[in-house]
PDB file of C-alpha atoms and ligand atoms in Angstrom:
ATOM      1  CA  MET A   1       0.000   0.000   0.000  1.00 94.00           C
ATOM      2  CA  LYS A   2       1.316   3.467  -0.940  1.00 97.00           C
ATOM      3  CA  LYS A   3       2.056   5.816   1.943  1.00 98.00           C
ATOM      4  CA  ILE A   4       1.356   9.534   1.873  1.00 98.00           C
ATOM      5  CA  LEU A   5       2.567  12.130   4.364  1.00 98.00           C
ATOM      6  CA  VAL A   6       0.203  15.074   4.933  1.00 98.00           C
ATOM      7  CA  ILE A   7       1.694  18.225   6.471  1.00 98.00           C
ATOM      8  CA  HIS A   8      -0.356  21.195   7.638  1.00 98.00           C
ATOM      9  CA  GLY A   9       1.754  24.293   8.295  1.00 98.00           C
ATOM     10  CA  PRO A  10       1.480  27.084  10.859  1.00 98.00           C
ATOM     11  CA  ASN A  11      -1.853  28.301  12.247  1.00 98.00           C
ATOM     12  CA  LEU A  12      -3.847  25.659  10.404  1.00 98.00           C
ATOM     13  CA  ASN A  13      -4.572  24.122  13.811  1.00 98.00           C
ATOM     14  CA  LEU A  14      -6.826  27.176  14.281  1.00 94.00           C
ATOM     15  CA  LEU A  15      -9.106  26.395  11.331  1.00 97.00           C
ATOM     16  CA  GLY A  16     -12.766  26.707  12.235  1.00 93.00           C
ATOM     17  CA  THR A  17     -12.251  29.880  14.243  1.00 92.00           C
ATOM     18  CA  ARG A  18      -9.388  31.529  12.317  1.00 92.00           C
ATOM     19  CA  GLU A  19     -10.610  34.284   9.946  1.00 93.00           C
ATOM     20  CA  PRO A  20     -13.743  32.354   8.923  1.00 94.00           C
ATOM     21  CA  ALA A  21     -14.471  34.863   6.129  1.00 92.00           C
ATOM     22  CA  VAL A  22     -11.256  33.661   4.441  1.00 91.00           C
ATOM     23  CA  TYR A  23     -10.884  30.064   5.604  1.00 94.00           C
ATOM     24  CA  GLY A  24     -14.454  29.023   6.435  1.00 92.00           C
ATOM     25  CA  ARG A  25     -15.718  27.158   9.490  1.00 94.00           C
ATOM     26  CA  VAL A  26     -14.442  23.659   8.780  1.00 97.00           C
ATOM     27  CA  THR A  27     -11.927  22.519  11.404  1.00 97.00           C
ATOM     28  CA  LEU A  28      -8.598  20.825  10.751  1.00 98.00           C
ATOM     29  CA  ASN A  29      -9.947  17.710  12.399  1.00 98.00           C
ATOM     30  CA  GLU A  30     -12.870  17.638   9.932  1.00 98.00           C
ATOM     31  CA  ILE A  31     -10.464  18.047   7.000  1.00 98.00           C
ATOM     32  CA  ASN A  32      -8.345  15.195   8.356  1.00 98.00           C
ATOM     33  CA  GLN A  33     -11.401  12.965   8.756  1.00 98.00           C
ATOM     34  CA  SER A  34     -12.395  13.494   5.113  1.00 98.00           C
ATOM     35  CA  LEU A  35      -8.817  12.822   3.991  1.00 98.00           C
ATOM     36  CA  LYS A  36      -8.799   9.569   5.988  1.00 98.00           C
ATOM     37  CA  LYS A  37     -12.132   8.536   4.465  1.00 98.00           C
ATOM     38  CA  LEU A  38     -10.810   9.127   0.946  1.00 98.00           C
ATOM     39  CA  ALA A  39      -7.531   7.353   1.749  1.00 98.00           C
ATOM     40  CA  LYS A  40      -9.491   4.291   2.842  1.00 98.00           C
ATOM     41  CA  LEU A  41     -11.547   4.336  -0.364  1.00 98.00           C
ATOM     42  CA  ARG A  42      -8.462   4.765  -2.550  1.00 97.00           C
ATOM     43  CA  LYS A  43      -6.469   2.218  -0.509  1.00 97.00           C
ATOM     44  CA  VAL A  44      -3.532   4.372   0.512  1.00 98.00           C
ATOM     45  CA  SER A  45      -2.194   4.971   4.001  1.00 98.00           C
ATOM     46  CA  LEU A  46      -1.870   8.463   5.481  1.00 98.00           C
ATOM     47  CA  ALA A  47       0.257  10.000   8.222  1.00 98.00           C
ATOM     48  CA  ILE A  48      -1.023  13.448   9.140  1.00 98.00           C
ATOM     49  CA  LYS A  49       1.050  16.121  10.954  1.00 98.00           C
ATOM     50  CA  GLN A  50       0.509  19.772  11.799  1.00 98.00           C
ATOM     51  CA  SER A  51       3.362  22.016  12.882  1.00 98.00           C
ATOM     52  CA  ASN A  52       3.844  25.686  13.636  1.00 98.00           C
ATOM     53  CA  HIS A  53       7.640  25.292  13.410  1.00 98.00           C
ATOM     54  CA  GLU A  54       9.685  25.598  10.243  1.00 98.00           C
ATOM     55  CA  GLY A  55      12.546  23.315  11.394  1.00 98.00           C
ATOM     56  CA  GLU A  56      10.091  20.630  12.447  1.00 98.00           C
ATOM     57  CA  ILE A  57       8.482  20.704   8.995  1.00 98.00           C
ATOM     58  CA  VAL A  58      11.944  20.436   7.392  1.00 98.00           C
ATOM     59  CA  ASP A  59      12.704  17.386   9.591  1.00 98.00           C
ATOM     60  CA  LEU A  60       9.345  15.754   8.794  1.00 98.00           C
ATOM     61  CA  ILE A  61      10.043  16.078   5.056  1.00 98.00           C
ATOM     62  CA  THR A  62      13.661  14.932   5.273  1.00 97.00           C
ATOM     63  CA  LYS A  63      12.852  11.920   7.466  1.00 97.00           C
ATOM     64  CA  GLY A  64       9.682  11.258   5.466  1.00 95.00           C
ATOM     65  CA  LYS A  65      11.690  10.674   2.313  1.00 91.00           C
ATOM     66  CA  LYS A  66      12.474   7.062   3.283  1.00 93.00           C
ATOM     67  CA  LYS A  67       9.065   6.256   4.765  1.00 97.00           C
ATOM     68  CA  PHE A  68       6.605   7.839   2.315  1.00 98.00           C
ATOM     69  CA  ASP A  69       5.836   7.691  -1.398  1.00 98.00           C
ATOM     70  CA  ALA A  70       4.407  11.198  -1.621  1.00 98.00           C
ATOM     71  CA  LEU A  71       3.765  14.428   0.258  1.00 98.00           C
ATOM     72  CA  LEU A  72       0.578  16.513   0.428  1.00 98.00           C
ATOM     73  CA  ILE A  73       1.443  19.852   2.005  1.00 98.00           C
ATOM     74  CA  ASN A  74      -0.241  23.105   2.900  1.00 98.00           C
ATOM     75  CA  PRO A  75       2.846  25.093   3.892  1.00 98.00           C
ATOM     76  CA  ALA A  76       0.568  27.978   5.045  1.00 98.00           C
ATOM     77  CA  ALA A  77       2.611  31.143   5.746  1.00 98.00           C
ATOM     78  CA  TYR A  78       5.879  29.291   4.988  1.00 98.00           C
ATOM     79  CA  THR A  79       4.688  29.114   1.375  1.00 98.00           C
ATOM     80  CA  HIS A  80       5.789  32.703   0.962  1.00 98.00           C
ATOM     81  CA  THR A  81       8.907  32.769   3.145  1.00 98.00           C
ATOM     82  CA  SER A  82      10.595  29.418   3.573  1.00 98.00           C
ATOM     83  CA  VAL A  83      13.603  28.602   1.440  1.00 98.00           C
ATOM     84  CA  ALA A  84      14.240  25.854   4.034  1.00 98.00           C
ATOM     85  CA  VAL A  85      10.940  24.041   3.375  1.00 98.00           C
ATOM     86  CA  ARG A  86      11.430  24.422  -0.371  1.00 98.00           C
ATOM     87  CA  ASP A  87      14.978  23.052  -0.153  1.00 98.00           C
ATOM     88  CA  ALA A  88      13.822  20.095   1.974  1.00 98.00           C
ATOM     89  CA  ILE A  89      11.248  19.142  -0.676  1.00 98.00           C
ATOM     90  CA  SER A  90      13.762  19.614  -3.450  1.00 98.00           C
ATOM     91  CA  ALA A  91      16.519  17.661  -1.650  1.00 98.00           C
ATOM     92  CA  SER A  92      14.205  14.773  -0.763  1.00 97.00           C
ATOM     93  CA  GLY A  93      12.883  14.515  -4.306  1.00 97.00           C
ATOM     94  CA  ILE A  94       9.555  13.369  -2.831  1.00 97.00           C
ATOM     95  CA  LEU A  95       6.520  13.599  -5.119  1.00 98.00           C
ATOM     96  CA  THR A  96       4.718  16.654  -3.739  1.00 98.00           C
ATOM     97  CA  VAL A  97       1.363  18.335  -4.204  1.00 98.00           C
ATOM     98  CA  GLU A  98       0.952  21.785  -2.627  1.00 98.00           C
ATOM     99  CA  VAL A  99      -2.521  22.831  -1.509  1.00 98.00           C
ATOM    100  CA  HIS A 100      -4.121  26.012  -0.207  1.00 98.00           C
ATOM    101  CA  LEU A 101      -7.611  26.645   1.061  1.00 98.00           C
ATOM    102  CA  SER A 102      -7.711  30.194  -0.292  1.00 98.00           C
ATOM    103  CA  ASN A 103      -6.761  31.569  -3.694  1.00 98.00           C
ATOM    104  CA  ILE A 104      -3.472  33.177  -2.692  1.00 98.00           C
ATOM    105  CA  TYR A 105      -3.394  35.154  -5.972  1.00 98.00           C
ATOM    106  CA  ALA A 106      -6.672  36.885  -5.113  1.00 97.00           C
ATOM    107  CA  ARG A 107      -5.306  38.075  -1.747  1.00 97.00           C
ATOM    108  CA  GLU A 108      -2.578  40.434  -0.504  1.00 97.00           C
ATOM    109  CA  LYS A 109       0.418  40.895  -2.791  1.00 97.00           C
ATOM    110  CA  PHE A 110       2.850  39.251  -0.359  1.00 97.00           C
ATOM    111  CA  ARG A 111       0.895  35.995  -0.814  1.00 98.00           C
ATOM    112  CA  HIS A 112       1.235  36.007  -4.593  1.00 98.00           C
ATOM    113  CA  LYS A 113       4.619  34.309  -4.533  1.00 98.00           C
ATOM    114  CA  SER A 114       4.938  30.660  -3.568  1.00 98.00           C
ATOM    115  CA  LEU A 115       8.489  29.443  -2.973  1.00 98.00           C
ATOM    116  CA  ILE A 116       7.085  25.907  -2.897  1.00 98.00           C
ATOM    117  CA  SER A 117       5.241  25.725  -6.251  1.00 98.00           C
ATOM    118  CA  PRO A 118       8.417  25.345  -8.370  1.00 98.00           C
ATOM    119  CA  VAL A 119       9.404  22.182  -6.459  1.00 98.00           C
ATOM    120  CA  ALA A 120       5.887  20.709  -6.301  1.00 98.00           C
ATOM    121  CA  ARG A 121       4.456  18.499  -9.019  1.00 98.00           C
ATOM    122  CA  GLY A 122       1.360  20.668  -8.919  1.00 98.00           C
ATOM    123  CA  THR A 123      -0.608  23.105  -6.796  1.00 98.00           C
ATOM    124  CA  ILE A 124      -4.334  23.166  -5.974  1.00 98.00           C
ATOM    125  CA  LEU A 125      -5.779  26.271  -4.405  1.00 98.00           C
ATOM    126  CA  GLY A 126      -8.891  28.268  -3.779  1.00 98.00           C
ATOM    127  CA  PHE A 127     -11.386  25.442  -3.193  1.00 98.00           C
ATOM    128  CA  GLY A 128     -11.459  25.546   0.602  1.00 97.00           C
ATOM    129  CA  PRO A 129     -11.214  22.112   2.258  1.00 98.00           C
ATOM    130  CA  GLN A 130     -11.899  20.551  -1.153  1.00 98.00           C
ATOM    131  CA  SER A 131      -8.364  21.634  -2.199  1.00 98.00           C
ATOM    132  CA  TYR A 132      -7.027  18.898   0.087  1.00 98.00           C
ATOM    133  CA  ILE A 133      -9.375  16.279  -1.363  1.00 98.00           C
ATOM    134  CA  LEU A 134      -8.448  17.215  -4.950  1.00 98.00           C
ATOM    135  CA  GLY A 135      -4.766  17.207  -3.967  1.00 98.00           C
ATOM    136  CA  LEU A 136      -4.993  13.732  -2.460  1.00 98.00           C
ATOM    137  CA  GLU A 137      -6.900  12.423  -5.503  1.00 98.00           C
ATOM    138  CA  ALA A 138      -4.186  13.835  -7.774  1.00 98.00           C
ATOM    139  CA  LEU A 139      -1.404  12.230  -5.727  1.00 98.00           C
ATOM    140  CA  VAL A 140      -3.084   8.823  -5.667  1.00 98.00           C
ATOM    141  CA  ASP A 141      -3.626   8.973  -9.440  1.00 97.00           C
ATOM    142  CA  LEU A 142       0.038   9.905  -9.948  1.00 96.00           C
ATOM    143  CA  LEU A 143       1.212   7.064  -7.683  1.00 96.00           C
ATOM    144  CA  HIS A 144      -0.987   4.562  -9.544  1.00 91.00           C
ATOM    145  CA  ALA A 145       0.312   5.830 -12.883  1.00 92.00           C
ATOM    146  CA  GLN A 146       3.891   5.271 -11.622  1.00 87.00           C
ATOM    147  CA  SER A 147       3.409   1.662 -10.539  1.00 78.00           C
TER     148      SER A 147
HETATM  149  C1  LIG B   1      -2.932  29.312   3.184  1.00 72.40           C
HETATM  150  C2  LIG B   1      -2.607  30.651   2.518  1.00 72.40           C
HETATM  151  C3  LIG B   1      -1.406  31.321   3.181  1.00 72.40           C
HETATM  152  O1  LIG B   1      -1.136  32.581   2.561  1.00 72.40           O
HETATM  153  C4  LIG B   1      -1.682  31.577   4.641  1.00 72.40           C
HETATM  154  O2  LIG B   1      -0.540  32.099   5.278  1.00 72.40           O
HETATM  155  C5  LIG B   1      -2.183  30.362   5.360  1.00 72.40           C
HETATM  156  C6  LIG B   1      -3.121  29.471   4.681  1.00 72.40           C
HETATM  157  C7  LIG B   1      -4.236  28.684   2.608  1.00 72.40           C
HETATM  158  O3  LIG B   1      -4.428  27.493   2.822  1.00 72.40           O
HETATM  159  O4  LIG B   1      -5.042  29.388   2.016  1.00 72.40           O
HETATM  160  O5  LIG B   1      -1.897  30.164   6.535  1.00 72.40           O
HETATM  161  O6  LIG B   1      -1.877  28.397   2.921  1.00 72.40           O
END
């Protein structure tokens, strides 16, 4: 069975109450439950982590390289700032899909640049919690196409 690592970046633990006009009312736990349901249907295994710490995310990716076949990541604010997270993805060579709840290009200018997109296989954004579902579907399809 293929193994996928899911990483939620900083402040995503606050979903449900965090700026609901932007991020909606769905909690991180609810997102994780729907991801687990889909993983079961598509017969892949998931490990789900949330971290507010850049170095911890770097370590998860670096260590995850040996254990996982793919990475689904919402790097949150680190999308726009973290050369370290980008380099960890690039160095690991892990098949990566980047997701965002909001359409970062329709928001403040500082969110218009993703340092992660160039090292991801693809990016899905702007569909709220559904971005994660579409991202996981895409990864599973890519993994099946590989094997
Ligand atoms: C986000 C968009 C980022 O700009 C922001 O810092 C987040 C969440 C999203 O999912 O829409 O924390 O990644």
